[in-house]
PDB file of C-alpha atoms in Angstrom:
ATOM      1  CA  MET A  15      -1.389  -6.997   3.249  1.00 58.00           C
ATOM      2  CA  GLY A  16       0.905  -8.710   5.695  1.00 50.00           C
ATOM      3  CA  ALA A  17       4.674  -8.581   5.736  1.00 43.00           C
ATOM      4  CA  THR A  18       6.586 -11.669   4.793  1.00 45.00           C
ATOM      5  CA  ASN A  19       9.889 -12.816   6.147  1.00 44.00           C
ATOM      6  CA  SER A  20      11.071 -14.524   2.997  1.00 45.00           C
ATOM      7  CA  GLN A  21      14.383 -16.266   3.197  1.00 45.00           C
ATOM      8  CA  GLN A  22      17.228 -14.153   1.963  1.00 47.00           C
ATOM      9  CA  SER A  23      19.884 -16.153   0.137  1.00 58.00           C
ATOM     10  CA  ASP A  24      22.113 -13.066   0.009  1.00 70.00           C
ATOM     11  CA  SER A  25      23.880 -11.635   3.020  1.00 87.00           C
ATOM     12  CA  THR A  26      22.112  -8.604   4.479  1.00 90.00           C
ATOM     13  CA  GLU A  27      24.635  -6.302   2.836  1.00 92.00           C
ATOM     14  CA  GLU A  28      24.195  -7.978  -0.565  1.00 92.00           C
ATOM     15  CA  TYR A  29      20.415  -7.919  -0.189  1.00 93.00           C
ATOM     16  CA  VAL A  30      20.327  -4.202   0.636  1.00 93.00           C
ATOM     17  CA  HIS A  31      22.764  -3.439  -2.194  1.00 94.00           C
ATOM     18  CA  ALA A  32      20.588  -5.360  -4.666  1.00 95.00           C
ATOM     19  CA  PHE A  33      17.449  -3.637  -3.369  1.00 96.00           C
ATOM     20  CA  ASN A  34      19.078  -0.201  -3.731  1.00 95.00           C
ATOM     21  CA  LYS A  35      20.103  -0.979  -7.325  1.00 96.00           C
ATOM     22  CA  TRP A  36      16.572  -2.193  -8.120  1.00 97.00           C
ATOM     23  CA  LEU A  37      15.031   0.860  -6.474  1.00 97.00           C
ATOM     24  CA  ASP A  38      17.290   3.174  -8.501  1.00 95.00           C
ATOM     25  CA  ARG A  39      15.578   1.811 -11.626  1.00 95.00           C
ATOM     26  CA  TRP A  40      12.011   1.949 -10.281  1.00 97.00           C
ATOM     27  CA  ARG A  41      11.871   5.001  -7.973  1.00 96.00           C
ATOM     28  CA  GLY A  42      10.396   7.406 -10.558  1.00 93.00           C
ATOM     29  CA  HIS A  43       7.750   4.929 -11.640  1.00 94.00           C
ATOM     30  CA  LEU A  44       6.806   4.213  -8.021  1.00 96.00           C
ATOM     31  CA  TYR A  45       6.246   7.941  -7.434  1.00 94.00           C
ATOM     32  CA  GLU A  46       4.112   8.246 -10.568  1.00 92.00           C
ATOM     33  CA  GLN A  47       1.900   5.290  -9.769  1.00 94.00           C
ATOM     34  CA  ALA A  48       1.633   6.148  -6.069  1.00 96.00           C
ATOM     35  CA  ILE A  49       0.125   9.544  -6.813  1.00 96.00           C
ATOM     36  CA  PHE A  50      -2.626   7.856  -8.853  1.00 97.00           C
ATOM     37  CA  ALA A  51      -3.234   5.404  -6.007  1.00 98.00           C
ATOM     38  CA  MET A  52      -4.161   8.336  -3.781  1.00 98.00           C
ATOM     39  CA  ASP A  53      -7.219   9.179  -5.944  1.00 98.00           C
ATOM     40  CA  LEU A  54      -6.829  12.882  -5.186  1.00 98.00           C
ATOM     41  CA  ALA A  55      -9.868  13.942  -7.230  1.00 99.00           C
ATOM     42  CA  ASN A  56     -12.161  12.042  -4.855  1.00 99.00           C
ATOM     43  CA  HIS A  57     -10.544  12.846  -1.506  1.00 98.00           C
ATOM     44  CA  PRO A  58      -9.893  15.921   0.636  1.00 97.00           C
ATOM     45  CA  PRO A  59      -6.898  18.139  -0.220  1.00 96.00           C
ATOM     46  CA  ASP A  60      -4.928  16.834   2.788  1.00 96.00           C
ATOM     47  CA  ARG A  61      -4.950  13.219   1.502  1.00 97.00           C
ATOM     48  CA  LEU A  62      -1.143  13.056   1.188  1.00 97.00           C
ATOM     49  CA  ALA A  63      -0.787  14.184   4.808  1.00 95.00           C
ATOM     50  CA  THR A  64      -3.219  11.564   6.134  1.00 95.00           C
ATOM     51  CA  HIS A  65      -2.404   8.507   4.001  1.00 96.00           C
ATOM     52  CA  VAL A  66       0.653   6.629   2.750  1.00 97.00           C
ATOM     53  CA  VAL A  67       1.386   4.090   0.029  1.00 98.00           C
ATOM     54  CA  PHE A  68       2.551   0.731   1.376  1.00 97.00           C
ATOM     55  CA  ILE A  69       4.339  -1.679  -0.992  1.00 98.00           C
ATOM     56  CA  LEU A  70       5.573  -5.203  -0.306  1.00 97.00           C
ATOM     57  CA  VAL A  71       8.346  -6.547  -2.536  1.00 97.00           C
ATOM     58  CA  GLU A  72      10.195  -9.855  -2.569  1.00 96.00           C
ATOM     59  CA  ARG A  73      13.476 -10.959  -4.066  1.00 95.00           C
ATOM     60  CA  THR A  74      13.065 -12.735  -7.387  1.00 92.00           C
ATOM     61  CA  GLU A  75      14.634 -16.190  -7.260  1.00 90.00           C
ATOM     62  CA  PRO A  76      16.676 -17.227  -9.036  1.00 89.00           C
ATOM     63  CA  LYS A  77      18.198 -13.780  -9.461  1.00 88.00           C
ATOM     64  CA  PRO A  78      17.612 -12.545 -13.024  1.00 91.00           C
ATOM     65  CA  ALA A  79      20.430 -10.860 -14.937  1.00 92.00           C
ATOM     66  CA  GLU A  80      18.444  -7.623 -15.355  1.00 93.00           C
ATOM     67  CA  ARG A  81      18.435  -5.528 -12.177  1.00 93.00           C
ATOM     68  CA  GLU A  82      14.934  -4.257 -13.055  1.00 95.00           C
ATOM     69  CA  ARG A  83      13.690  -7.779 -12.251  1.00 95.00           C
ATOM     70  CA  TRP A  84      15.704  -8.436  -9.076  1.00 96.00           C
ATOM     71  CA  PHE A  85      12.568  -7.828  -6.967  1.00 97.00           C
ATOM     72  CA  LYS A  86       8.861  -8.259  -7.606  1.00 97.00           C
ATOM     73  CA  VAL A  87       5.901  -6.410  -6.127  1.00 98.00           C
ATOM     74  CA  VAL A  88       3.615  -8.827  -4.299  1.00 97.00           C
ATOM     75  CA  GLY A  89       1.195  -6.305  -2.827  1.00 97.00           C
ATOM     76  CA  ALA A  90       0.475  -2.601  -2.557  1.00 98.00           C
ATOM     77  CA  GLU A  91      -2.184  -0.476  -0.923  1.00 97.00           C
ATOM     78  CA  VAL A  92      -3.032   2.959   0.396  1.00 98.00           C
ATOM     79  CA  LEU A  93      -3.216   3.090   4.189  1.00 98.00           C
ATOM     80  CA  SER A  94      -4.215   5.770   6.640  1.00 96.00           C
ATOM     81  CA  ARG A  95      -1.373   6.764   8.936  1.00 94.00           C
ATOM     82  CA  GLU A  96      -3.089   4.803  11.728  1.00 95.00           C
ATOM     83  CA  GLU A  97      -3.306   1.674   9.564  1.00 97.00           C
ATOM     84  CA  ARG A  98       0.335   2.160   8.584  1.00 95.00           C
ATOM     85  CA  SER A  99       1.288   2.295  12.277  1.00 96.00           C
ATOM     86  CA  THR A 100      -0.399  -1.059  12.884  1.00 96.00           C
ATOM     87  CA  ALA A 101       1.244  -2.589   9.800  1.00 94.00           C
ATOM     88  CA  LEU A 102       4.681  -1.401  10.931  1.00 94.00           C
ATOM     89  CA  LEU A 103       4.175  -2.783  14.433  1.00 95.00           C
ATOM     90  CA  ASP A 104       3.151  -6.103  12.863  1.00 93.00           C
ATOM     91  CA  PHE A 105       6.343  -5.950  10.793  1.00 91.00           C
ATOM     92  CA  GLY A 106       8.408  -5.616  13.977  1.00 92.00           C
ATOM     93  CA  VAL A 107       9.085  -1.893  14.109  1.00 92.00           C
ATOM     94  CA  THR A 108       9.162  -0.633  17.699  1.00 94.00           C
ATOM     95  CA  GLN A 109       6.476   1.669  19.076  1.00 96.00           C
ATOM     96  CA  GLU A 110       9.141   4.350  19.568  1.00 95.00           C
ATOM     97  CA  GLN A 111      10.097   4.139  15.880  1.00 92.00           C
ATOM     98  CA  VAL A 112       6.443   4.273  14.829  1.00 94.00           C
ATOM     99  CA  ASP A 113       5.896   7.330  17.038  1.00 94.00           C
ATOM    100  CA  THR A 114       8.895   9.033  15.418  1.00 92.00           C
ATOM    101  CA  LEU A 115       7.533   8.279  11.945  1.00 89.00           C
ATOM    102  CA  ASN A 116       4.100   9.561  12.917  1.00 88.00           C
ATOM    103  CA  ARG A 117       5.613  12.881  13.980  1.00 89.00           C
ATOM    104  CA  ASP A 118       7.270  13.191  10.547  1.00 88.00           C
ATOM    105  CA  SER A 119       4.503  14.957   8.660  1.00 84.00           C
ATOM    106  CA  ARG A 120       5.739  16.659   5.529  1.00 90.00           C
ATOM    107  CA  GLY A 121       2.454  18.292   4.638  1.00 88.00           C
ATOM    108  CA  ASP A 122      -0.272  17.818   2.083  1.00 93.00           C
ATOM    109  CA  HIS A 123       1.971  18.057  -1.005  1.00 95.00           C
ATOM    110  CA  THR A 124       4.353  15.208  -0.154  1.00 96.00           C
ATOM    111  CA  ILE A 125       3.583  11.576  -0.839  1.00 96.00           C
ATOM    112  CA  GLN A 126       5.117   8.937   1.410  1.00 96.00           C
ATOM    113  CA  ILE A 127       5.848   5.453   0.114  1.00 97.00           C
ATOM    114  CA  ASN A 128       6.717   2.686   2.583  1.00 96.00           C
ATOM    115  CA  ILE A 129       8.381  -0.357   1.021  1.00 97.00           C
ATOM    116  CA  ILE A 130       8.994  -3.623   2.829  1.00 95.00           C
ATOM    117  CA  ALA A 131      11.638  -5.793   1.186  1.00 94.00           C
ATOM    118  CA  GLY A 132      12.413  -8.923   3.168  1.00 90.00           C
ATOM    119  CA  GLU A 133      13.438  -7.738   6.616  1.00 90.00           C
ATOM    120  CA  HIS A 134      14.054  -4.180   5.429  1.00 92.00           C
ATOM    121  CA  LEU A 135      11.824  -1.117   5.485  1.00 92.00           C
ATOM    122  CA  ARG A 136      12.424   1.808   3.154  1.00 94.00           C
ATOM    123  CA  MET A 137      10.652   5.149   3.272  1.00 94.00           C
ATOM    124  CA  LEU A 138      10.453   7.342   0.187  1.00 96.00           C
ATOM    125  CA  TRP A 139       9.055  10.853  -0.011  1.00 96.00           C
ATOM    126  CA  CYS A 140       8.263  12.930  -3.075  1.00 95.00           C
ATOM    127  CA  SER A 141       7.001  16.508  -2.903  1.00 95.00           C
ATOM    128  CA  PHE A 142       4.749  18.005  -5.550  1.00 94.00           C
ATOM    129  CA  ARG A 143       4.619  21.738  -6.087  1.00 94.00           C
ATOM    130  CA  ASP A 144       1.220  21.605  -7.786  1.00 96.00           C
ATOM    131  CA  LEU A 145      -1.305  18.801  -7.296  1.00 97.00           C
ATOM    132  CA  SER A 146      -4.123  20.432  -9.270  1.00 97.00           C
ATOM    133  CA  LYS A 147      -3.532  18.109 -12.246  1.00 96.00           C
ATOM    134  CA  TYR A 148      -4.505  15.170 -10.014  1.00 97.00           C
ATOM    135  CA  GLN A 149      -7.089  16.935  -7.837  1.00 98.00           C
ATOM    136  CA  ASP A 150      -8.986  18.396 -10.801  1.00 98.00           C
ATOM    137  CA  MET A 151      -8.997  15.341 -13.059  1.00 97.00           C
ATOM    138  CA  ASP A 152     -12.244  13.586 -13.911  1.00 98.00           C
ATOM    139  CA  LYS A 153     -13.485  11.865 -10.742  1.00 98.00           C
ATOM    140  CA  ALA A 154     -14.388   8.619 -12.507  1.00 99.00           C
ATOM    141  CA  ALA A 155     -10.996   8.471 -14.231  1.00 98.00           C
ATOM    142  CA  SER A 156      -9.213   9.142 -10.938  1.00 98.00           C
ATOM    143  CA  ALA A 157     -11.197   6.393  -9.199  1.00 98.00           C
ATOM    144  CA  SER A 158     -10.494   3.976 -12.044  1.00 98.00           C
ATOM    145  CA  LEU A 159      -6.737   4.626 -11.896  1.00 97.00           C
ATOM    146  CA  ALA A 160      -6.806   4.181  -8.121  1.00 98.00           C
ATOM    147  CA  ASP A 161      -8.720   0.901  -8.467  1.00 97.00           C
ATOM    148  CA  MET A 162      -6.218  -0.601 -10.889  1.00 96.00           C
ATOM    149  CA  TRP A 163      -2.918   0.850  -9.682  1.00 96.00           C
ATOM    150  CA  GLU A 164      -1.837  -2.162  -7.592  1.00 97.00           C
ATOM    151  CA  GLN A 165      -2.277  -4.670 -10.423  1.00 96.00           C
ATOM    152  CA  ALA A 166      -0.732  -2.218 -12.887  1.00 95.00           C
ATOM    153  CA  LEU A 167       2.286  -1.782 -10.610  1.00 96.00           C
ATOM    154  CA  ILE A 168       2.706  -5.540 -10.150  1.00 97.00           C
ATOM    155  CA  ALA A 169       2.500  -6.107 -13.925  1.00 96.00           C
ATOM    156  CA  LYS A 170       4.816  -3.212 -14.758  1.00 96.00           C
ATOM    157  CA  VAL A 171       7.528  -4.355 -12.359  1.00 96.00           C
ATOM    158  CA  ALA A 172       7.147  -7.935 -13.618  1.00 95.00           C
ATOM    159  CA  SER A 173       7.753  -6.625 -17.151  1.00 95.00           C
ATOM    160  CA  GLY A 174      11.178  -5.385 -16.076  1.00 95.00           C
ATOM    161  CA  LYS A 175      10.664  -2.167 -18.033  1.00 94.00           C
ATOM    162  CA  PRO A 176      10.316   0.997 -15.937  1.00 92.00           C
ATOM    163  CA  GLY A 177       8.225   3.608 -17.686  1.00 74.00           C
ATOM    164  CA  THR A 178       6.203   6.718 -17.120  1.00 59.00           C
ATOM    165  CA  GLN A 179       2.600   7.557 -16.348  1.00 51.00           C
ATOM    166  CA  SER A 180       1.882   7.660 -20.072  1.00 48.00           C
ATOM    167  CA  ASP A 181       1.916   3.857 -20.008  1.00 51.00           C
ATOM    168  CA  PHE A 182       0.172   3.574 -16.629  1.00 50.00           C
ATOM    169  CA  GLY A 183      -1.705   0.347 -16.391  1.00 43.00           C
ATOM    170  CA  SER A 184      -0.411  -1.042 -19.645  1.00 43.00           C
ATOM    171  CA  GLY A 185       2.177  -3.294 -18.015  1.00 39.00           C
ATOM    172  CA  SER A 186       4.687  -2.426 -20.733  1.00 38.00           C
ATOM    173  CA  ALA A 187       6.967   0.405 -21.706  1.00 35.00           C
TER     174      ALA A 187
END
């Protein structure tokens, strides 16, 4: 998934403000879907320390009235930290910044989500006290959720209706 430098009709300040408002609506759902993307039942216990979720969003044009639709997800994937480093360098982040990010390891109970929106990069972290619910789930079910999470996320955001994991993959609230 490559970064895009889509034209921003808003000023940088307006763009960031709009992105922040959109993210306020979607943050919880992003955390919920990202944990399924990690497929914890089929990977070692340190998966959250070795991999990140990488999401590419673009501004929806023309700008819809509902802030939940101000941006759309155009791609999402799970990357190793090494793959993430390469993606960030391709995006234009300096090697020094990448090195700093690579030193920021928050352990094996914290998921990291990297979101590229236009020319902006946002990092989100969410710590989980107990991952056993995800690590001990049926392996086939975990793999299935991981396989479909990107398309489910794209559809859910396109619906403009943030929801919870109970409607994961349904594309509606």
